[in-house]
XYZ file of C-alpha atoms in Angstrom:
513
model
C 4.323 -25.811 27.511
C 7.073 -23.294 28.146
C 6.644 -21.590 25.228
C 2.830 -21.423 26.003
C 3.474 -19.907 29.347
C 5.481 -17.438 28.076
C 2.993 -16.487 25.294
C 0.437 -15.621 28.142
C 2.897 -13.897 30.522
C 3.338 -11.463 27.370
C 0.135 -11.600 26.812
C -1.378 -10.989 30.203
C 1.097 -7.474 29.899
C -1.046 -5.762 27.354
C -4.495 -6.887 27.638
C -7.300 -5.970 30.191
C -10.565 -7.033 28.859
C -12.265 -3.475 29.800
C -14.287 -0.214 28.581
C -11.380 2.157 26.887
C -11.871 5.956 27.822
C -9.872 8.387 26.241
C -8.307 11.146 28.650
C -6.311 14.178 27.786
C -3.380 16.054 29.193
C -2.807 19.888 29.169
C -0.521 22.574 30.780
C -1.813 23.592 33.736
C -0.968 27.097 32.636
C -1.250 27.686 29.019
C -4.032 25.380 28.639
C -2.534 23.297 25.363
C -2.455 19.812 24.981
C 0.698 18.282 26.174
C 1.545 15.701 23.414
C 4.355 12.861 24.061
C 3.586 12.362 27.428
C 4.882 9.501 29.557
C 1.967 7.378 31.132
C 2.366 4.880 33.414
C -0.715 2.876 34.874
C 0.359 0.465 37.947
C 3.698 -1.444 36.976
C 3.009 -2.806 34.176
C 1.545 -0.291 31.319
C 3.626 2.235 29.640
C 1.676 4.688 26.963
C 2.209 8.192 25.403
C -0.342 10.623 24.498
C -0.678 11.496 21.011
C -0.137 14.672 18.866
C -3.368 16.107 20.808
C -2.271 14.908 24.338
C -4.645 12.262 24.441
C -4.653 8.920 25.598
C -6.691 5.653 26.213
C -6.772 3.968 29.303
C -8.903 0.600 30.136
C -11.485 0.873 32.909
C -12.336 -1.423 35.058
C -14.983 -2.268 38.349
C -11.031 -4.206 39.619
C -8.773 -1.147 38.683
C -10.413 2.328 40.737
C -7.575 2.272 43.023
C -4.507 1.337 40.325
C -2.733 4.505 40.163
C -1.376 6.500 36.897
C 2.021 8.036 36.484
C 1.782 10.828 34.118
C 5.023 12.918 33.255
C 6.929 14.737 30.750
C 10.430 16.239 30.404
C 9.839 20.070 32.359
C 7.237 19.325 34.248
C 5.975 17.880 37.194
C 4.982 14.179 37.649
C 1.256 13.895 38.710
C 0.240 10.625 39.965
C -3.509 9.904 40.964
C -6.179 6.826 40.332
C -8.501 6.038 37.857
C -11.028 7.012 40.064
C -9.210 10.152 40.623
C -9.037 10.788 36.832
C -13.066 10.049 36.621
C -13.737 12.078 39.278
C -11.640 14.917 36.742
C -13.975 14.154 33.769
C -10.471 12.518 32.253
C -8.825 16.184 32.425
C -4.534 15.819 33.814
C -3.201 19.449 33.977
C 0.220 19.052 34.640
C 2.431 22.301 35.874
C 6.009 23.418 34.601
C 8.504 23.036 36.417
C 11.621 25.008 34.589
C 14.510 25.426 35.690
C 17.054 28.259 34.205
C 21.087 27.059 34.778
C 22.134 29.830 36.528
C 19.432 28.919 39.492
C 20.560 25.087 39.456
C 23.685 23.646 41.468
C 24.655 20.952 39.132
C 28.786 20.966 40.212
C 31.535 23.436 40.974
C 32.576 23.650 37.442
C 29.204 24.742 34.905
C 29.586 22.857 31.880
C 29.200 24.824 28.415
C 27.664 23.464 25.632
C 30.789 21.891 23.649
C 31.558 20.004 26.241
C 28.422 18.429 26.874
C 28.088 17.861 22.826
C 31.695 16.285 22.988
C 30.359 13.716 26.197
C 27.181 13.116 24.024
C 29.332 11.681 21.237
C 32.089 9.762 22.932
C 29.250 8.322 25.137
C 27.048 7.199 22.102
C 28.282 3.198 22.042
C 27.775 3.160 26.064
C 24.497 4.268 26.279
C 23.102 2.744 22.543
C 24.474 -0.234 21.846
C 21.966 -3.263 22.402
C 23.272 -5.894 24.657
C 24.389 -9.298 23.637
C 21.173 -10.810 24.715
C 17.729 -11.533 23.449
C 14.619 -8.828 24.145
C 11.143 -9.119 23.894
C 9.077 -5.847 23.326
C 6.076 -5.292 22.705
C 5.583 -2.807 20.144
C 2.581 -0.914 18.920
C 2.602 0.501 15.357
C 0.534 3.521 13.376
C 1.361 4.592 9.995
C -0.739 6.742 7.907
C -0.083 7.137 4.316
C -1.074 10.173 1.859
C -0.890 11.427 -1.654
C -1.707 14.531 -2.617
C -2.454 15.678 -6.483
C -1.746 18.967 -7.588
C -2.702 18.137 -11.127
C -3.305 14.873 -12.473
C -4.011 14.893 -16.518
C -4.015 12.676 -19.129
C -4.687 12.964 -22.863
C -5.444 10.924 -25.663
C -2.963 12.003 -28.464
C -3.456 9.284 -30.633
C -5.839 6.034 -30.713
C -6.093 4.055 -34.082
C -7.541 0.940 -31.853
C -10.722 2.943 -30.321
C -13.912 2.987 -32.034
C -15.837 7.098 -31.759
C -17.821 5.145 -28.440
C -15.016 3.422 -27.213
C -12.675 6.778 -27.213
C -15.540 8.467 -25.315
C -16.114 6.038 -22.735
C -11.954 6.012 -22.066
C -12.072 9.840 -22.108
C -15.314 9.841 -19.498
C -13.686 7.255 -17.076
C -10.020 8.952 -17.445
C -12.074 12.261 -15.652
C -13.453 10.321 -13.219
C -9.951 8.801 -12.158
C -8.249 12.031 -12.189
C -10.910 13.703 -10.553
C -11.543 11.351 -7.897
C -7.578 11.681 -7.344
C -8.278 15.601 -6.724
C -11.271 15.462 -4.805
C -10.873 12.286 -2.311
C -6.889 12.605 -2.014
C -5.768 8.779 -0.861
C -5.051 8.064 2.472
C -4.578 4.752 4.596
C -4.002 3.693 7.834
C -2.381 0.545 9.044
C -2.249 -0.303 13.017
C -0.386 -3.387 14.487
C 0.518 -4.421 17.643
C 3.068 -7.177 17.945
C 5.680 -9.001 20.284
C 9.017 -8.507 18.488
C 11.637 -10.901 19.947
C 15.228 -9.811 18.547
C 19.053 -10.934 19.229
C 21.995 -9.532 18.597
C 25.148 -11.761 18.327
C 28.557 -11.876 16.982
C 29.907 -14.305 14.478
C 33.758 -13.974 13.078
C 34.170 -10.460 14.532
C 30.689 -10.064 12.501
C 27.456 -8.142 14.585
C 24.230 -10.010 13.210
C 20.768 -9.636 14.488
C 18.104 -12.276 14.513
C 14.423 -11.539 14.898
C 10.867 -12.933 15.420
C 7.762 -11.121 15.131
C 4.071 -12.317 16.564
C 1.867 -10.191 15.821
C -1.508 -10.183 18.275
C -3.781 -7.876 16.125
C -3.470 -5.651 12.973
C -6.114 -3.488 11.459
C -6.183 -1.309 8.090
C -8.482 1.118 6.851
C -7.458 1.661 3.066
C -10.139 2.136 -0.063
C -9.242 -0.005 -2.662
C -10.340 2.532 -5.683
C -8.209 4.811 -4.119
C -4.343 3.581 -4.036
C -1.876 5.628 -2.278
C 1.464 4.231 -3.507
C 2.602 5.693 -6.912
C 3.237 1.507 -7.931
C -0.882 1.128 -7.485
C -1.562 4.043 -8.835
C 0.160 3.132 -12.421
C -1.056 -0.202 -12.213
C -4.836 0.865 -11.739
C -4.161 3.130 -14.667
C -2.685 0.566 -17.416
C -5.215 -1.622 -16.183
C -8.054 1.297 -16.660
C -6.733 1.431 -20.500
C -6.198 -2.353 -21.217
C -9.594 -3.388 -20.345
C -10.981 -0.868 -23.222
C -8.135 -2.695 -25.532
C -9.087 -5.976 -27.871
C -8.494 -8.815 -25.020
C -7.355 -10.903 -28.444
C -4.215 -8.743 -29.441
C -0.809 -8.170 -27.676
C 0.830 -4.984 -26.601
C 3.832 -3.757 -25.938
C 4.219 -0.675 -23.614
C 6.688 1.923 -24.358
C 7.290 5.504 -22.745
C 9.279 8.141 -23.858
C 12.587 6.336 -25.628
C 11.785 3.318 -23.186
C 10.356 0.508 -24.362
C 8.935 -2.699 -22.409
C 10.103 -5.786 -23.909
C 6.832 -7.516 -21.890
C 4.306 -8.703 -24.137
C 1.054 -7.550 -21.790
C -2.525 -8.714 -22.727
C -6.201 -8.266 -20.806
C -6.703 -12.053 -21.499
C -6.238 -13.651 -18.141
C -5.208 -16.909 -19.764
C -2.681 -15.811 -21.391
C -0.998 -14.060 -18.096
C -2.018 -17.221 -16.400
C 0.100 -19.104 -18.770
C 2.713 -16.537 -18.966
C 2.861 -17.427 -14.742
C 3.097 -21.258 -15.190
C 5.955 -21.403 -17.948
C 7.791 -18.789 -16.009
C 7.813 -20.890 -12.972
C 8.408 -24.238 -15.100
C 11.795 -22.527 -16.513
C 12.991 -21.762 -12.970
C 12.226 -18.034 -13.570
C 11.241 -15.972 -9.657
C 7.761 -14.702 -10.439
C 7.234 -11.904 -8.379
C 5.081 -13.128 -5.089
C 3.566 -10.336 -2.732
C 5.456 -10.512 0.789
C 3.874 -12.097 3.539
C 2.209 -9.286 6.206
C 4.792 -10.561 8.579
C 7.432 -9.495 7.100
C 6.232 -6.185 5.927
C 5.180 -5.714 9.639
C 8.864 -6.413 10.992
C 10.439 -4.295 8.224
C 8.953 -0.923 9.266
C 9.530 -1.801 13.300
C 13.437 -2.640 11.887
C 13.313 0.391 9.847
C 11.730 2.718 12.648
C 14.700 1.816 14.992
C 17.745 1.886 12.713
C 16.528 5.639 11.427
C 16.175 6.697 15.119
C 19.794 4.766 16.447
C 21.715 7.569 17.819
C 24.877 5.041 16.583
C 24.115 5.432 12.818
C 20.498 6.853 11.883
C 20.078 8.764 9.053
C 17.960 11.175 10.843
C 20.166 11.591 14.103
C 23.057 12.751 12.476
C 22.983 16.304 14.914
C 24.272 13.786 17.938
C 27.480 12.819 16.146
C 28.734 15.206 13.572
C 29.182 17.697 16.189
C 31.373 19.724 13.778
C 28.090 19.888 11.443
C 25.402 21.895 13.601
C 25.728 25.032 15.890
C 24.775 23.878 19.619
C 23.164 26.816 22.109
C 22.197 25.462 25.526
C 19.035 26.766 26.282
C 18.535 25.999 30.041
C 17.648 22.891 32.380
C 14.904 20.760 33.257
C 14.521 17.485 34.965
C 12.580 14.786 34.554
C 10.268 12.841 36.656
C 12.982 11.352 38.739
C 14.118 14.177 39.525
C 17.096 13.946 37.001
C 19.052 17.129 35.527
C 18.627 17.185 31.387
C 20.228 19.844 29.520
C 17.948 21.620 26.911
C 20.090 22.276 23.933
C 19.022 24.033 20.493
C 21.020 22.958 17.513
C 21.125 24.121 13.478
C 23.721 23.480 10.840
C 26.423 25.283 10.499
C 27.389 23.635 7.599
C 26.122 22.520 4.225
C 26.123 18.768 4.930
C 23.848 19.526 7.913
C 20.122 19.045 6.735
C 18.211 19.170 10.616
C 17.198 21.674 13.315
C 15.864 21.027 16.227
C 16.462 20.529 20.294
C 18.215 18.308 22.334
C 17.275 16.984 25.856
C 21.150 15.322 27.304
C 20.272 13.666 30.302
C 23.434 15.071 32.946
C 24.002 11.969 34.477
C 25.575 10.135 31.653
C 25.154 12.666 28.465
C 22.154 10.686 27.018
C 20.265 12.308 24.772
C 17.183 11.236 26.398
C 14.638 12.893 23.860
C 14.999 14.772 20.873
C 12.745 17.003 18.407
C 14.258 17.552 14.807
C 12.786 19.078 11.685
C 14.177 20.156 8.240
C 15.869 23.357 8.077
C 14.652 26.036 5.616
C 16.302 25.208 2.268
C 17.033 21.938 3.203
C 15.841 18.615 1.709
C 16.919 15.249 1.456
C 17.998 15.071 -1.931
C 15.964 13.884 -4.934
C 16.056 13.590 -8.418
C 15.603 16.230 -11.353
C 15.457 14.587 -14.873
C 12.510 16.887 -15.728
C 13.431 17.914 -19.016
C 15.201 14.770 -20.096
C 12.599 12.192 -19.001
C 9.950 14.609 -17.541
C 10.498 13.273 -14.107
C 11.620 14.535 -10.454
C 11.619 13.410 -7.457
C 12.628 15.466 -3.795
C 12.488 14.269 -0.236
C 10.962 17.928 1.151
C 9.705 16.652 4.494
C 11.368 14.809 7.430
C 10.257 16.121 11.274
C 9.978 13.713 14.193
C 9.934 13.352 17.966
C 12.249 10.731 19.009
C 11.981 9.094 22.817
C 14.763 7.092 24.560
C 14.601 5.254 27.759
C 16.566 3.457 30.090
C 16.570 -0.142 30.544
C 16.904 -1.138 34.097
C 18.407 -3.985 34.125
C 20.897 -4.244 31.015
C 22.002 0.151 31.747
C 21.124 0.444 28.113
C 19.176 2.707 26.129
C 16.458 1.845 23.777
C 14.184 3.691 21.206
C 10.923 4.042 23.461
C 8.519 6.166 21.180
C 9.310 7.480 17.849
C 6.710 9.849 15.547
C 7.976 10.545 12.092
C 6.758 12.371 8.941
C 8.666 11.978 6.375
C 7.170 13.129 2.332
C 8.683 13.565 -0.903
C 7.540 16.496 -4.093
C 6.946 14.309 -7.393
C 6.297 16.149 -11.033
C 5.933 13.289 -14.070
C 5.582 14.566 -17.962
C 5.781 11.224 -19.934
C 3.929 10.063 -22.779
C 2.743 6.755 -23.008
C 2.438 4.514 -26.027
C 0.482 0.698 -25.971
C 1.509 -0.489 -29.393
C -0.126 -4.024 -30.616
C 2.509 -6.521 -31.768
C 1.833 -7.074 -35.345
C 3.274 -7.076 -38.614
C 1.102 -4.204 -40.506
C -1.655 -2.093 -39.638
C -0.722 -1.919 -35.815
C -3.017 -0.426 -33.285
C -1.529 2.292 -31.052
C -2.889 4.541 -28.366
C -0.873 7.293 -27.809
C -1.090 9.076 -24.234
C 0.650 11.981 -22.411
C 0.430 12.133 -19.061
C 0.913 14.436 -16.417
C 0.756 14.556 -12.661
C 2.043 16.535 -9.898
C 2.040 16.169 -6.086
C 3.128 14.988 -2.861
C 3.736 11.784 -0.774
C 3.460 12.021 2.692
C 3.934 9.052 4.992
C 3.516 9.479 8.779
C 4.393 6.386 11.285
C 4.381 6.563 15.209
C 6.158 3.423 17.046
C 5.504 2.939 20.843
C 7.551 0.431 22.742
C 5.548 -0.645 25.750
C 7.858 -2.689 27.018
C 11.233 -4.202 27.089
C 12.077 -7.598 29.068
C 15.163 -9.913 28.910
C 14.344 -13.858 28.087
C 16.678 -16.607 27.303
C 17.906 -17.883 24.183
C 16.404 -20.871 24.428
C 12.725 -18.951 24.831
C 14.237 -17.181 21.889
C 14.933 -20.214 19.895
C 11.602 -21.831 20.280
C 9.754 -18.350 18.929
C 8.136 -19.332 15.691
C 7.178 -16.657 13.340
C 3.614 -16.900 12.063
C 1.712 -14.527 9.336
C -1.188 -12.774 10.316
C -4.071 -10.961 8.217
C -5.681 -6.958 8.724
C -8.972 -6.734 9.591
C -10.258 -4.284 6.846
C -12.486 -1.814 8.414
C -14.452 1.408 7.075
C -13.273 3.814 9.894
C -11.121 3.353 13.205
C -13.615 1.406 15.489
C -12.340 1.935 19.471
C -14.322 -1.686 20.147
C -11.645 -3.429 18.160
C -8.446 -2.463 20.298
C -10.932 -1.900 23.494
C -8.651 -4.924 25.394
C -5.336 -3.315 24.660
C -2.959 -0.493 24.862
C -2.220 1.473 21.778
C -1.717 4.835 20.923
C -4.899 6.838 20.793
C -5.621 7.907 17.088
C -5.697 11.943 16.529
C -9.051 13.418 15.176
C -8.129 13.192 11.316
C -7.707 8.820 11.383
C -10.992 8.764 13.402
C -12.898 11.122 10.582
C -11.940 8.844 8.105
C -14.488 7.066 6.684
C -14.290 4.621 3.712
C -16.797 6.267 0.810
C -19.240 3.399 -0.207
């Protein structure tokens, strides 16, 4: 019954069965969206408006008078109802409010930048570190997923297996893959929303963390013909070849000097059998993950890349010796707190970011943070293109990264976190399907060649953080879930909760029938 109780209590946080609007925030001066903005509605709600400064909010006969927080980092808080923000045709035009340093009275003695750097850093485990007790948030996730092909060919070098017919019905459908792959670029998105409980204990001088993840709702809007990962994508190819191949004969795959010692086959029995005796020698046979755990890996992954402790894109708050710091003035934020504004870019090689700081003055916490790659800079890759036609760079890594402050444990936490993060990939190989047989073997003989780019977006919004006790932790159970496949975002769906409204390219998708 406890554990019930508490379910609904979570729950009861998110959900207002209501008609979602969708509102949008601009500066009162300039007239552009405002995206990343903090909204608050009554005491409960916490949201952000998206890349376009927009945001959903549920409306209700109940909620007229409930009021809305809106603020951002520079400018001034606005608070007003929902019947206010009706009454405003959903329009919040927020004004700056920033301050240079020279015009604010922080202390006696003005701080310059390498000392504020140098509290950032030795402040770091204070401010970051998760506390020794279990959390529950409540955590809304977006990713979108692209690839891109520049050029995507493949030809038929040899084919000793394909009847005249046969050889032009491969040719015909190999087109139509590679220019469907052109013309209709993949792209997915996945949304889930989800009560991750974690804990974080120590065991023989050991830190371990223990997890649970419920999700309440998950949807995906993906086209099957039209795989995004490059795995899918080489699987819906071999598959596109084996099916014009004699189901009766065996093949062995080989490309370039690497050969597959699989025997493959289109006859489902004989994978089916391949399966059983695999499993009756004890051998793992690969089994696809359940959505759970896929769902918990990116919300694990989200936070460890944005930890201001260790993540691999926050380096620019610890390797102070790395970047060149310039402060660039003061704002505060909506309670009235000083933040530093401070401009960084390497200064040496090893330094990959640029970007801007916002160091809260109160206790040097880096309190938000904007970060791109610098020109020249990647992430590293691989370049075997002329010894096994492949390579492989990470060219793209830019996010907005959101930190807030706990109440009650003092402690920081990631709050709201948009990344982009895509990689350049050129493949030259030839590709050989060569029947197992003693004489007179069957081979088809293929080159191919593609060129493009990955690019994989993912925005995390924590809507709220609250303290529970390890025995509420202990009697979490984990339970998969399934997406609800849909043709193109449908508001309806998420009408009875807060998420992150979608920009204008996810709700122009459309599924093509």
């Amino acid at each position: 019954m406890k554990k019930f109780l508490l379910f609904l209590f979570l729950f009861a946080q998110i959900i207002s069965f209501a008609q979602n609007k969708v509102a949008t925030i601009f500066d009162a001066e300039s007239g552009e969206p405002i995206p990343f903005a903090n909204i608050k509605v009554g005491t409960n709600s916490n949201n952000i408006s998206n890349g376009e400064g927009k945001f959903n909010i549920a409306i209700t006969s109940e909620n007229e008078t409930t009021v809305i927080e809106v603020s951002y980092i520079g400018y001034e808080t606005q608070q007003l109802t929902i019947k206010q923000l009706e009454k405003q045709n959903f329009i919040i035009k927020l004004k700056p409010g920033v301050y240079e340093l020279n015009n604010v009275d922080v202390s006696d003695k003005k701080e310059d930048v390498a000392s504020i750097m140098a509290k950032v850093k030795a402040n770091l485990k204070d401010n970051y570190t998760s506390p020794n007790i279990p959390l529950n948030n409540t955590i809304f996730i977006r990713e979108q997923n692209a690839f891109k092909a520049k050029q995507f060919k493949v030809e038929i070098e040899k084919s000793t297996g394909f009847s005249k017919s046969k050889l032009k019905e491969v040719n015909a459908e190999i087109n139509r893959f590679a220019s469907r792959m052109k013309q209709n670029p993949p792209l997915q998105f996945t949304d889930f929303l989800g009560v991750y409980s974690s804990l974080l204990s120590k065991k023989e001088d050991k830190m371990f963390n223990s997890s649970r993840l419920n999700v309440l709702k998950a949807t995906k809007i993906k086209d099957e013909n039209r795989s995004v990962s490059l795995d899918d994508i080489e699987e819906s190819a071999t598959t596109m070849f084996l099916k014009h191949l004699d189901t009766t004969k065996f093949y062995r795959v080989k490309s370039g000097w690497f050969g597959s010692r699989d025997t493959i086959s289109f006859s489902k029995k004989f994978n089916e059998n391949r399966k059983s005796n695999k499993k009756e020698a004890g051998i793992d046979v690969k089994v696809e993950p359940k959505n759970v755990v896929g769902a918990k890996s990116v919300i694990v992954n989200t936070q460890m890349v944005a930890h201001p402790l260790y993540g691999t894109n926050t380096d620019f708050m610890r390797q102070t010796d790395w970047y060149k710091y310039t402060l660039d003035g003061a704002v505060f934020t909506s309670d009235y707190k000083l933040v530093y504004v401070i401009k960084f870019e390497p200064k040496k090689g090893k330094a990959k970011y640029e970007g801007t700081l916002y160091v809260s003055e109160n206790d040097y916490a880096v309190v938000k943070t904007t970060y791109r790659l610098a020109k020249g800079k990647t992430l590293g890759g691989l370049n075997l293109k002329w010894i096994l036609g492949i390579k492989v760079f990470e060219n793209v890594s830019s996010g907005t990264f959101i930190y807030k402050e706990n109440p009650d444990t003092k402690n920081y936490y990631l709050q709201y976190a948009n990344r982009e993060e895509g990689q350049y990939f050129y493949i030259n190989r030839p590709l050989k399907f060569i029947e197992l047989a003693d004489e007179d073997r069957d081979v088809l003989a293929l080159d191919i060649k593609a060129e493009g780019d990955m690019l994989d977006k993912t925005e995390y919004l924590n809507l709220g953080q609250k303290e529970i006790t390890i025995a509420d932790f202990e009697a979490i159970k984990e339970t998969d879930f399934k997406y609800i496949k849909i043709k193109k975002y449908d508001p309806k769906i998420w009408k009875e909760f807060t998420t992150i409204e979608p920009v204008n390219e996810m709700k122009q998708f459309t599924i093509e029938e």
